[in-house]
XYZ file of C-alpha atoms in Angstrom:
676
model
C 260.799 34.624 56.444
C 261.019 38.508 56.634
C 258.579 38.296 59.638
C 260.878 36.228 61.460
C 263.997 38.310 60.796
C 262.023 41.356 62.037
C 260.927 39.455 65.191
C 264.710 38.376 65.700
C 265.739 42.074 65.233
C 263.009 43.363 67.645
C 263.907 40.679 70.358
C 267.842 41.936 70.078
C 266.785 45.609 70.524
C 264.907 44.634 73.785
C 267.716 42.650 75.027
C 270.240 45.565 74.371
C 267.790 48.149 76.032
C 267.531 45.801 79.154
C 271.473 45.490 79.271
C 271.760 49.207 78.945
C 269.315 49.937 81.857
C 271.134 47.529 84.024
C 274.345 48.945 83.461
C 273.053 52.301 84.130
C 271.332 50.989 87.302
C 274.936 49.348 88.280
C 276.688 52.567 88.026
C 274.082 54.469 89.933
C 274.274 52.062 92.800
C 278.200 52.097 92.845
C 277.791 55.895 92.939
C 275.364 55.896 96.011
C 277.786 53.495 97.869
C 280.785 55.539 97.280
C 278.828 58.847 98.004
C 277.184 57.818 101.366
C 278.943 54.945 102.705
C 281.574 56.417 104.841
C 283.970 53.460 105.424
C 283.621 51.972 101.747
C 284.320 55.630 100.359
C 287.450 55.989 102.621
C 288.779 52.533 101.754
C 288.198 53.311 97.984
C 289.832 56.663 98.246
C 292.988 55.124 100.008
C 293.650 52.676 97.084
C 294.090 55.633 94.745
C 297.679 55.819 93.311
C 298.476 59.482 94.220
C 302.115 59.365 92.849
C 301.195 58.079 89.540
C 303.543 60.233 87.211
C 306.671 58.399 88.425
C 307.533 55.063 90.034
C 307.767 55.776 93.790
C 311.045 55.285 95.662
C 312.634 53.512 93.013
C 315.820 55.213 93.317
C 316.661 54.629 97.207
C 316.448 51.708 99.249
C 317.371 52.752 102.737
C 317.266 50.326 105.714
C 315.746 52.007 108.939
C 319.028 50.845 110.556
C 321.483 52.539 108.024
C 323.476 55.688 109.132
C 322.134 57.553 106.262
C 318.487 56.953 107.289
C 319.048 57.729 110.803
C 320.552 61.121 109.794
C 317.643 62.075 107.526
C 314.761 60.656 109.387
C 315.952 59.336 112.948
C 315.212 61.225 116.044
C 317.485 63.984 117.474
C 319.403 62.192 120.332
C 320.173 65.282 122.204
C 316.456 65.955 122.573
C 315.195 62.607 123.592
C 315.521 63.322 127.191
C 312.799 66.018 126.973
C 309.297 64.917 127.475
C 305.854 66.667 127.493
C 304.733 67.786 130.935
C 301.934 70.308 131.304
C 300.353 69.074 134.586
C 300.655 71.413 137.595
C 303.907 71.140 139.353
C 302.692 72.282 142.856
C 299.623 73.035 144.769
C 296.699 73.777 142.357
C 293.104 74.397 143.581
C 289.966 73.784 141.491
C 288.259 76.829 140.145
C 286.212 78.581 142.764
C 282.444 77.937 142.765
C 281.997 81.925 143.062
C 283.344 83.800 140.185
C 283.852 87.381 139.848
C 281.649 87.551 136.589
C 281.518 86.431 132.973
C 284.011 87.188 130.360
C 282.711 87.078 126.725
C 285.588 87.071 124.006
C 285.560 87.892 120.383
C 288.608 86.674 118.750
C 289.483 87.857 115.268
C 292.347 86.788 112.936
C 293.769 83.694 111.122
C 294.157 80.255 112.427
C 297.543 80.837 114.481
C 296.142 84.113 115.841
C 292.714 82.447 117.061
C 294.661 79.456 118.500
C 297.165 81.627 120.589
C 294.367 83.941 121.585
C 292.276 80.949 123.139
C 294.964 79.826 125.251
C 295.519 83.419 126.632
C 291.901 84.184 127.297
C 291.663 80.824 129.438
C 294.758 81.834 131.446
C 293.305 85.498 131.934
C 289.837 83.927 133.113
C 291.738 81.747 135.784
C 293.736 84.604 136.865
C 290.700 86.936 137.281
C 288.736 84.099 138.856
C 285.936 84.641 136.155
C 283.493 82.301 134.300
C 284.633 82.039 130.613
C 281.968 82.071 127.785
C 283.069 79.892 125.022
C 284.850 82.215 122.664
C 283.414 83.634 119.386
C 285.992 83.157 116.631
C 285.893 85.319 113.412
C 288.221 85.604 110.298
C 286.788 88.631 108.642
C 283.244 87.330 108.953
C 281.749 89.948 111.137
C 279.476 91.454 108.373
C 276.000 90.664 107.520
C 275.068 87.958 105.044
C 277.316 85.441 106.841
C 276.041 82.610 108.709
C 276.638 82.422 112.477
C 278.097 79.016 112.090
C 281.341 80.533 110.765
C 281.745 82.662 113.913
C 281.099 79.919 116.260
C 283.904 78.084 118.195
C 282.301 74.805 117.232
C 282.974 75.687 113.590
C 286.700 74.791 114.074
C 287.155 73.023 117.490
C 285.218 70.522 119.370
C 283.360 72.419 122.030
C 282.569 69.523 124.394
C 286.304 68.345 124.505
C 287.495 71.839 125.179
C 285.015 72.396 128.497
C 285.640 68.780 129.610
C 289.400 69.095 129.520
C 289.642 72.313 131.389
C 286.934 71.404 134.056
C 289.681 71.657 136.758
C 291.193 74.697 135.709
C 288.417 77.232 134.915
C 284.670 77.722 134.861
C 283.255 77.556 131.201
C 279.793 78.117 129.962
C 278.337 77.898 126.437
C 276.468 81.027 126.435
C 275.809 84.134 128.557
C 272.656 84.109 130.807
C 269.519 85.475 129.197
C 269.786 88.728 131.289
C 273.283 89.415 130.091
C 272.510 88.445 126.631
C 269.980 91.145 126.251
C 272.310 93.535 127.804
C 274.920 92.616 125.177
C 272.565 93.152 122.292
C 271.655 96.563 123.563
C 275.471 97.297 123.915
C 275.176 97.860 127.814
C 278.032 95.767 128.864
C 281.786 97.194 128.948
C 283.984 96.229 126.081
C 287.842 96.199 126.237
C 289.902 96.018 122.899
C 292.849 94.225 124.583
C 296.273 95.388 123.654
C 298.511 92.744 122.170
C 300.727 90.729 124.866
C 299.156 92.679 127.716
C 300.618 91.975 131.163
C 298.600 90.219 133.947
C 298.571 93.577 135.858
C 296.738 95.121 132.910
C 293.709 92.700 133.523
C 294.203 93.126 137.545
C 294.047 96.825 137.526
C 291.700 97.563 134.476
C 289.506 94.688 133.645
C 289.059 93.140 137.011
C 287.285 96.365 138.886
C 284.726 96.534 135.714
C 284.138 93.013 135.790
C 283.303 93.145 139.608
C 280.933 96.068 139.009
C 279.032 94.910 135.963
C 279.333 91.144 136.417
C 280.278 90.663 132.749
C 282.924 92.247 130.283
C 283.575 91.860 126.591
C 287.243 91.260 125.404
C 287.883 91.806 121.674
C 291.293 90.137 120.646
C 292.409 91.095 117.141
C 296.236 90.569 117.147
C 296.834 86.951 118.013
C 297.524 87.055 121.605
C 296.413 89.211 124.619
C 298.727 87.949 127.555
C 302.648 88.420 127.442
C 304.501 85.387 126.628
C 306.830 85.206 129.445
C 305.252 85.506 132.845
C 306.771 86.136 136.174
C 307.989 83.213 138.261
C 304.983 83.267 140.593
C 302.742 82.712 137.800
C 304.370 79.590 136.443
C 301.230 77.568 136.639
C 299.517 79.595 134.231
C 302.206 78.800 131.651
C 301.318 75.121 132.182
C 297.691 76.016 131.804
C 298.254 77.459 128.407
C 300.132 74.425 127.246
C 297.164 72.271 128.496
C 294.754 74.425 126.516
C 296.887 74.200 123.228
C 298.107 70.818 123.327
C 295.132 68.961 125.102
C 291.811 70.901 125.301
C 292.103 72.359 121.711
C 290.777 69.443 119.605
C 289.386 70.147 115.990
C 285.857 69.052 115.479
C 285.512 65.371 114.734
C 284.914 65.426 110.944
C 287.845 67.841 110.321
C 290.028 65.577 112.676
C 288.719 62.428 110.699
C 289.623 63.914 107.240
C 293.237 64.920 108.658
C 293.634 61.375 109.726
C 292.594 59.897 106.497
C 295.109 62.209 104.592
C 297.850 60.917 107.002
C 296.940 57.425 106.217
C 297.227 58.106 102.557
C 300.598 59.835 102.913
C 301.912 56.864 104.765
C 300.422 54.246 102.482
C 303.601 53.713 100.372
C 305.308 52.618 103.780
C 307.945 55.467 103.726
C 308.240 58.725 105.859
C 307.395 62.068 104.583
C 308.505 65.662 105.044
C 305.907 68.598 105.753
C 306.918 71.998 104.448
C 305.269 75.414 105.302
C 306.375 78.014 102.719
C 305.029 80.993 105.094
C 304.720 83.075 101.909
C 301.686 85.021 102.497
C 300.972 88.542 100.971
C 300.830 90.096 104.372
C 304.029 88.650 105.516
C 305.976 89.737 102.312
C 304.503 93.104 102.637
C 305.353 93.593 106.364
C 308.960 92.578 105.862
C 309.516 94.541 102.593
C 310.084 91.467 100.160
C 308.129 92.600 97.281
C 311.207 92.716 94.866
C 311.505 89.111 95.146
C 308.693 88.948 92.741
C 308.203 90.193 89.187
C 305.674 92.632 87.529
C 302.322 92.799 89.044
C 303.016 90.667 91.959
C 305.493 93.125 93.276
C 302.892 95.895 92.736
C 300.384 94.073 94.708
C 302.754 93.654 97.699
C 303.614 97.289 97.589
C 299.932 97.911 97.568
C 299.437 95.944 100.727
C 302.357 97.593 102.471
C 300.904 101.108 101.699
C 297.533 99.904 103.038
C 299.441 98.621 106.369
C 301.348 101.870 106.753
C 298.102 103.790 106.501
C 296.718 101.933 109.442
C 300.062 102.001 111.555
C 300.805 98.401 111.187
C 304.028 99.125 109.511
C 306.125 102.016 110.802
C 309.124 102.207 108.218
C 309.248 103.475 104.602
C 307.176 102.243 101.749
C 310.016 101.364 99.645
C 312.411 98.992 100.979
C 315.448 97.337 99.337
C 314.091 93.644 99.201
C 317.732 92.491 98.236
C 319.091 93.794 101.676
C 316.264 92.296 103.427
C 316.899 88.968 102.020
C 320.556 89.074 102.859
C 319.490 89.896 106.580
C 317.346 86.839 106.504
C 314.182 88.964 106.576
C 312.419 87.484 103.747
C 310.955 83.834 103.492
C 313.071 81.083 101.696
C 311.528 80.301 98.484
C 310.106 76.774 97.771
C 313.225 76.345 95.312
C 315.731 77.275 97.994
C 314.254 74.846 100.539
C 314.117 72.099 97.950
C 317.871 72.737 97.278
C 318.580 72.509 101.029
C 316.840 69.273 101.213
C 318.443 67.558 98.241
C 321.750 68.793 99.301
C 321.149 67.260 102.567
C 320.448 63.872 101.196
C 316.867 63.595 100.692
C 316.223 61.726 97.302
C 314.009 62.960 94.283
C 311.240 60.590 95.300
C 310.697 61.965 98.932
C 307.077 62.829 99.640
C 306.991 66.566 100.270
C 303.658 67.724 101.946
C 303.026 71.514 101.369
C 301.024 73.016 104.177
C 299.771 76.347 105.002
C 296.551 78.330 103.864
C 298.362 80.468 101.197
C 301.363 80.539 98.918
C 301.628 83.779 97.287
C 302.011 83.467 93.576
C 300.067 80.117 93.572
C 301.211 76.854 91.996
C 303.801 78.858 89.745
C 305.858 79.472 92.959
C 306.073 75.755 93.566
C 307.182 74.475 90.123
C 310.894 74.583 91.074
C 310.072 72.438 93.979
C 308.362 69.997 91.887
C 311.485 69.812 89.569
C 313.681 68.796 92.703
C 310.983 66.484 94.244
C 308.530 64.213 92.082
C 306.102 63.625 94.960
C 305.030 67.152 96.034
C 301.470 66.835 97.382
C 299.063 68.922 99.454
C 295.437 68.476 101.069
C 293.831 68.937 97.533
C 295.730 66.011 95.769
C 295.278 63.694 98.911
C 291.436 64.285 99.034
C 288.422 64.701 96.903
C 286.474 67.898 96.401
C 283.571 66.002 97.948
C 285.589 65.344 101.131
C 286.680 68.879 101.505
C 283.213 70.407 100.761
C 281.659 68.090 103.394
C 283.078 69.604 106.150
C 282.009 73.145 105.408
C 278.352 72.353 105.917
C 275.290 73.201 103.833
C 274.167 76.689 103.465
C 271.768 78.665 101.055
C 273.410 80.455 98.149
C 274.557 83.746 100.107
C 274.636 85.913 96.900
C 271.088 85.832 96.822
C 270.336 86.654 100.377
C 273.244 89.268 100.778
C 271.662 92.803 101.009
C 272.393 94.866 98.101
C 273.081 98.517 98.184
C 270.079 100.766 97.307
C 270.167 102.791 94.102
C 271.701 106.137 94.224
C 269.496 109.370 94.457
C 270.676 110.366 91.139
C 269.360 107.173 89.364
C 266.014 107.258 91.066
C 265.755 110.997 89.815
C 266.400 109.959 86.194
C 263.818 106.987 86.517
C 261.070 109.391 87.817
C 261.885 111.996 85.207
C 261.504 109.366 82.438
C 258.128 107.969 83.874
C 256.707 111.442 84.045
C 257.844 112.837 80.813
C 255.677 113.911 77.717
C 253.645 111.633 75.553
C 255.362 108.912 73.568
C 257.339 108.093 71.627
C 259.870 108.581 74.662
C 263.486 107.985 74.851
C 264.530 104.646 76.335
C 265.153 104.907 80.089
C 268.616 105.238 81.382
C 270.432 101.954 81.747
C 270.828 100.534 85.317
C 273.877 101.538 87.219
C 276.647 98.928 86.842
C 278.154 98.022 90.304
C 281.678 98.530 90.641
C 283.219 95.191 90.923
C 286.626 93.596 90.220
C 287.666 90.262 88.947
C 289.475 88.365 91.784
C 292.337 87.319 89.608
C 292.328 90.785 88.019
C 293.312 92.716 91.028
C 295.811 94.906 88.982
C 292.496 96.898 88.031
C 292.118 98.131 91.642
C 295.641 98.553 92.528
C 296.106 101.055 89.851
C 292.663 102.782 90.579
C 292.461 103.151 94.411
C 294.734 103.121 97.664
C 292.061 101.156 99.416
C 291.574 97.493 98.836
C 287.755 96.474 97.709
C 285.718 95.062 100.353
C 285.377 91.219 100.385
C 282.331 89.704 98.961
C 280.373 87.290 100.795
C 281.643 84.502 98.984
C 285.333 85.606 99.735
C 284.284 86.003 103.458
C 282.935 82.417 103.438
C 286.152 81.156 101.891
C 288.177 82.953 104.464
C 286.324 81.088 107.044
C 287.009 77.692 105.056
C 290.506 78.608 105.497
C 290.542 77.939 108.817
C 289.387 74.337 108.237
C 292.226 73.821 105.542
C 294.707 75.059 108.044
C 293.368 72.780 110.730
C 294.039 69.814 108.520
C 297.352 70.976 107.580
C 298.266 71.579 111.009
C 297.487 68.115 112.000
C 299.497 66.615 109.244
C 302.544 68.858 109.889
C 302.580 68.052 113.755
C 302.612 64.260 112.798
C 305.249 64.370 110.005
C 308.504 62.661 110.144
C 310.373 65.940 109.271
C 309.149 69.512 109.270
C 311.054 72.409 107.701
C 309.597 76.146 107.488
C 310.167 78.683 104.846
C 309.448 81.435 107.301
C 308.491 81.984 110.913
C 306.779 85.347 110.984
C 303.389 86.525 109.913
C 302.104 89.898 108.485
C 302.491 91.551 112.062
C 305.877 90.465 112.931
C 304.549 87.857 115.284
C 305.242 83.966 115.213
C 303.103 82.366 112.373
C 301.421 78.970 111.641
C 304.840 77.375 111.209
C 305.937 78.596 114.461
C 303.060 76.937 116.203
C 303.735 73.637 114.420
C 307.341 73.686 115.595
C 306.214 74.501 119.258
C 303.563 71.637 118.981
C 306.264 69.170 117.840
C 308.762 70.387 120.428
C 306.182 69.684 123.125
C 304.770 66.391 121.790
C 307.995 64.790 120.566
C 311.026 66.915 121.046
C 313.289 64.432 119.369
C 311.337 64.497 115.972
C 313.461 66.319 113.243
C 312.396 69.838 112.967
C 314.753 71.976 110.985
C 315.155 75.597 111.875
C 317.457 77.003 109.378
C 319.233 80.390 109.524
C 317.839 82.168 106.583
C 320.634 84.610 106.741
C 323.234 81.962 106.637
C 321.312 80.016 104.077
C 321.207 82.831 101.679
C 324.990 83.400 101.947
C 325.587 79.854 101.147
C 323.263 79.838 98.181
C 324.683 83.006 96.670
C 328.038 81.350 96.872
C 327.301 78.906 93.974
C 324.668 81.222 92.235
C 324.473 80.297 88.610
C 325.729 76.648 88.978
C 323.608 75.934 92.017
C 322.603 72.413 90.706
C 326.439 71.352 90.195
C 327.369 71.722 93.848
C 331.189 71.079 94.936
C 332.240 69.060 98.041
C 332.956 72.014 100.445
C 329.485 73.611 99.631
C 327.684 70.261 100.293
C 329.546 69.794 103.477
C 328.748 73.332 104.653
C 324.947 72.842 103.914
C 324.920 69.669 105.721
C 326.471 70.964 108.871
C 324.128 73.918 108.894
C 321.121 71.733 108.354
C 322.204 69.283 111.091
C 323.091 72.158 113.648
C 319.910 73.920 113.025
C 318.249 71.019 114.821
C 319.801 72.222 118.061
C 321.127 75.765 117.277
C 317.964 76.717 115.726
C 315.992 75.624 118.742
C 318.077 77.565 121.221
C 317.952 80.532 118.790
C 313.974 80.178 118.942
C 314.157 80.444 122.862
C 315.806 83.813 122.452
C 313.634 85.036 119.638
C 310.371 83.410 119.233
C 309.821 82.626 123.071
C 309.480 86.273 123.769
C 306.405 86.613 121.235
C 304.630 83.346 121.843
C 304.929 80.795 124.408
C 303.207 78.135 122.076
C 306.019 78.554 119.573
C 308.519 77.449 122.173
C 306.795 75.839 125.299
C 310.299 74.938 126.875
C 311.039 74.614 129.811
C 307.621 75.397 131.286
C 305.827 72.693 129.718
C 308.568 70.017 129.402
C 310.643 67.843 131.922
C 313.860 65.902 132.024
C 314.726 62.313 132.038
C 318.586 62.287 132.048
C 320.606 59.595 130.719
C 322.667 57.307 133.055
C 325.600 58.322 131.224
C 325.062 62.077 131.899
C 324.501 61.468 135.611
C 327.765 59.642 135.756
C 329.881 62.037 133.542
C 332.462 64.248 135.061
C 331.177 67.556 136.433
C 334.057 69.453 134.845
C 333.245 67.883 131.239
C 329.426 67.915 131.083
C 327.915 66.004 128.190
C 326.392 67.695 125.105
C 323.013 66.472 126.240
C 323.364 68.560 129.645
C 324.686 71.409 127.698
C 321.729 71.540 125.489
C 319.256 71.178 128.582
C 321.151 73.892 130.151
C 320.880 76.120 127.210
C 317.125 75.587 126.952
C 316.701 76.032 130.810
C 315.005 72.535 131.571
C 315.453 71.753 135.295
C 312.050 69.897 136.138
C 312.634 66.352 136.829
C 309.831 63.955 135.043
C 307.503 62.321 137.495
C 308.383 58.764 138.576
C 305.622 57.296 136.510
C 307.447 58.226 133.254
C 310.741 56.144 134.415
C 309.203 52.922 133.061
C 309.340 54.243 129.359
C 312.025 52.809 127.154
C 314.984 54.918 126.480
C 317.610 54.786 123.759
C 321.041 53.448 124.772
C 323.678 56.175 125.149
C 325.759 54.533 122.413
C 322.780 54.655 119.865
C 322.172 58.280 120.530
C 325.806 59.091 120.174
C 326.041 57.210 116.883
C 323.026 59.151 115.515
C 324.939 62.550 116.141
C 328.224 61.459 114.960
C 327.193 60.376 111.375
C 329.390 62.166 108.891
C 327.924 64.861 106.862
C 330.206 63.765 103.928
C 328.351 60.474 103.295
C 329.200 59.675 99.658
C 325.708 57.966 99.164
C 323.862 61.082 100.148
C 325.882 63.252 97.868
C 325.337 61.058 94.977
C 321.566 61.633 95.641
C 321.779 65.286 94.791
C 324.274 65.124 92.031
C 322.495 62.214 90.352
C 319.262 64.297 90.072
C 321.239 67.132 88.432
C 322.594 64.765 85.893
C 319.110 63.765 84.976
C 318.628 67.147 83.470
C 322.153 67.575 81.966
C 323.634 65.160 79.501
C 327.018 65.498 81.139
C 325.667 65.459 84.638
C 326.684 61.889 85.418
C 330.418 62.696 84.877
C 330.486 65.796 87.219
C 332.425 65.683 90.496
C 333.347 62.011 90.142
C 336.654 62.991 91.558
C 335.080 64.716 94.331
C 332.947 61.647 95.233
C 336.027 59.578 95.396
C 337.525 62.128 97.855
C 334.339 61.646 99.949
C 334.943 57.805 100.210
C 338.538 58.365 101.162
C 337.481 60.546 103.977
C 335.026 58.101 105.202
C 337.880 55.602 105.252
C 339.990 57.941 107.373
C 337.293 58.758 109.641
C 335.661 61.941 108.273
C 336.264 65.296 109.741
C-alpha cells in the first residue's frame, strides 16, 4: 500500500515537472515571436491600451459636421486655395555633365540645423555647377571613440532616395574619388568655414575660383544654413530647388520612417484627431533669450551658466544678467506647457484630447509638463507610444564605447611617485600612492561643475552617442508633428536666434497642407491676457474666454502673415510661401467686385502668392464657398466649448459646477441674437 502511494506521488511529480517545462517553453516561443516577427509585433503593440488611466473621450461626442468640430479640427478655409508647387516654373536645364569640381560638406548642429543646411548646400552646388558629395552630418560627434555611422548621411536620411530625387537638379556622388580622398586625409584641399546666411555672390567670388583651381573644396557649415533665405528674383528657381530638397528628397531612413508611421497609427487608433505640441524649451534657447528667472533654484543657475558660456564665445552680445520678467512681457520667452494647455482648454479642446509632445528636449524634464498633464489626461510622447526595444533597434548595434574610448595617460607626477615607491629601500615599505581619481561629474548633479568652473565638462562618449540618437528622436517627432491634425508651438526660435524645430514643422505643414490648423499665437499678447486673470486662471470669465478664442482663431492667419515678415528672412523652410506654392482661386473670388475683394484674396495678397496652379490640379475637389465661409463665421462664444473649460475647473473644485452659470446663459442669449 505504501509502495502504491509512493509510486503515485512520484508520477504526479513527473506530470507537474512536464507541465512546468511546457509552460516555460510556450512563454519562450511567444517571446521569440514578439521579438523577431515584425508584423506580429507591430500588431500586438498597436493593441496596447495607451490611455488606460481614464476612459478615453467620454466627455465629448462631437460630430464631424458640427460647428464646434469644424472650429477645433476643421481646415482653415482662407488657405484652402494654396497648394504645394515646387516644380520649376520656367526653363530649367539638367545639370551639366562637366562640372567645376567636387564640393565636400561637413554639417554640424542639431536636427533643424542639419535639415536647413542640406537644402542650402544643394542649391549652392547647382549655383556653382559643382558635383556634390553626399554631406557628412555631425551633432557634436567629431571626437575619437565615436563610430563613423553617427556621422554618415545615411544614419538619418535615405541616401538612395536623396540622390534619385535630385538627379535632374545636381550631380551627386556618394564619396570623393580616391585621389581626392587621400588629399583630404592629408589636409591638402581648401576648407571654407561658411558664414551663416551667406549671399550667392560670396560663393561666386570666393569659393568658385578656388573650386576651379583645385577641383575640390570642403565646406564646414555650423550655424544651420549657409545661404540667405531670400534670393534675388533672377534666382527664383533655386528657391523651388530648396523646397524640392526639403519636402521631397529628404526622406528618413526606412526603419525610422516605419517606427514613426507605427506611432501615427497608434495615435489614431482611438478614432479621434490629435494635437502635436512642441515646447521649444531648450536650455540654449532659454539662455540666449535671457529667460532663466522663469525657473527656480539650480535650474536658473544652470541657464545662467550656459549664457555666460555663450557670451564668452561671442554667440550672445548682450549683458549676462537679463530681466526675465521683461523678456516674457515682450514675448521673447517660450510659453510654458501650462500656458499652452490653458490656451487650448479656453479655445474649446476637451480634457480628453490627445496631446503629443514633440521635440528632443524639454528643459526641466517631466516636472515642467505636470501642469499640462493636469489639464489634459492624454498627454503622450514617443516613449509612451513605443517600446524601448523599438527605439533601441533603430540605433544599430555597436560595441561598448566606454571600453574602447582612449583614456588619458597618467600624469608625470603620478609616474614619478610610482617609480619612487618601486625603487625605495628594503621592505616593509609604505603602501603605494592611490591611483589618481578622474575628475568626473554626475550627469544629474550638474550643480557641481556649475559652481566649480566657467567651462562645461566635455561630453563623454556615451553622451555623444546619445546626442546622435536625438537626431532619430526628432526625426520621429517631426513626422508625427507634420501629420498632426493640429499643431501649436511653445517657441519658434533656437539657441542662436534662428528658426527652430517647430518653425520647420510649421513650414512643412504650410507647404504640404496649408489649410491644416497650425496655431501661431503671439506670445506678447498671450502673456498680457494670462496676466489679466492671474490668481484665478481656472475660473475664467466670459470676456476673457472670448478674447482668447478670438486671438487663437486670428493666429491661424495673422500669425502666418507675421511669419512671412519675421521667420522668412531667416529661413525659407519656415515659410516657403509664395516661392513654393500656387493658387487655385475660388469661383466666388473671381466673380467678386474688384472694389470689395474677398477675405481670401486679401490673405493671398498679403502672402504674395501670384503663381496660378498648373491645369492638371484643376480636377481636384474643392470645398464650396458657402462651406468655407461657415467655417470662418463660427462664433467664438459657443456655449458648449465654454462649458468644456469650466467643467474641468469644476472637477478640481467643489463649487466649480456653479461658477459662471449666469455667464453661460449670456453665451446662449448671444447665440440666439447672432453673436458678435
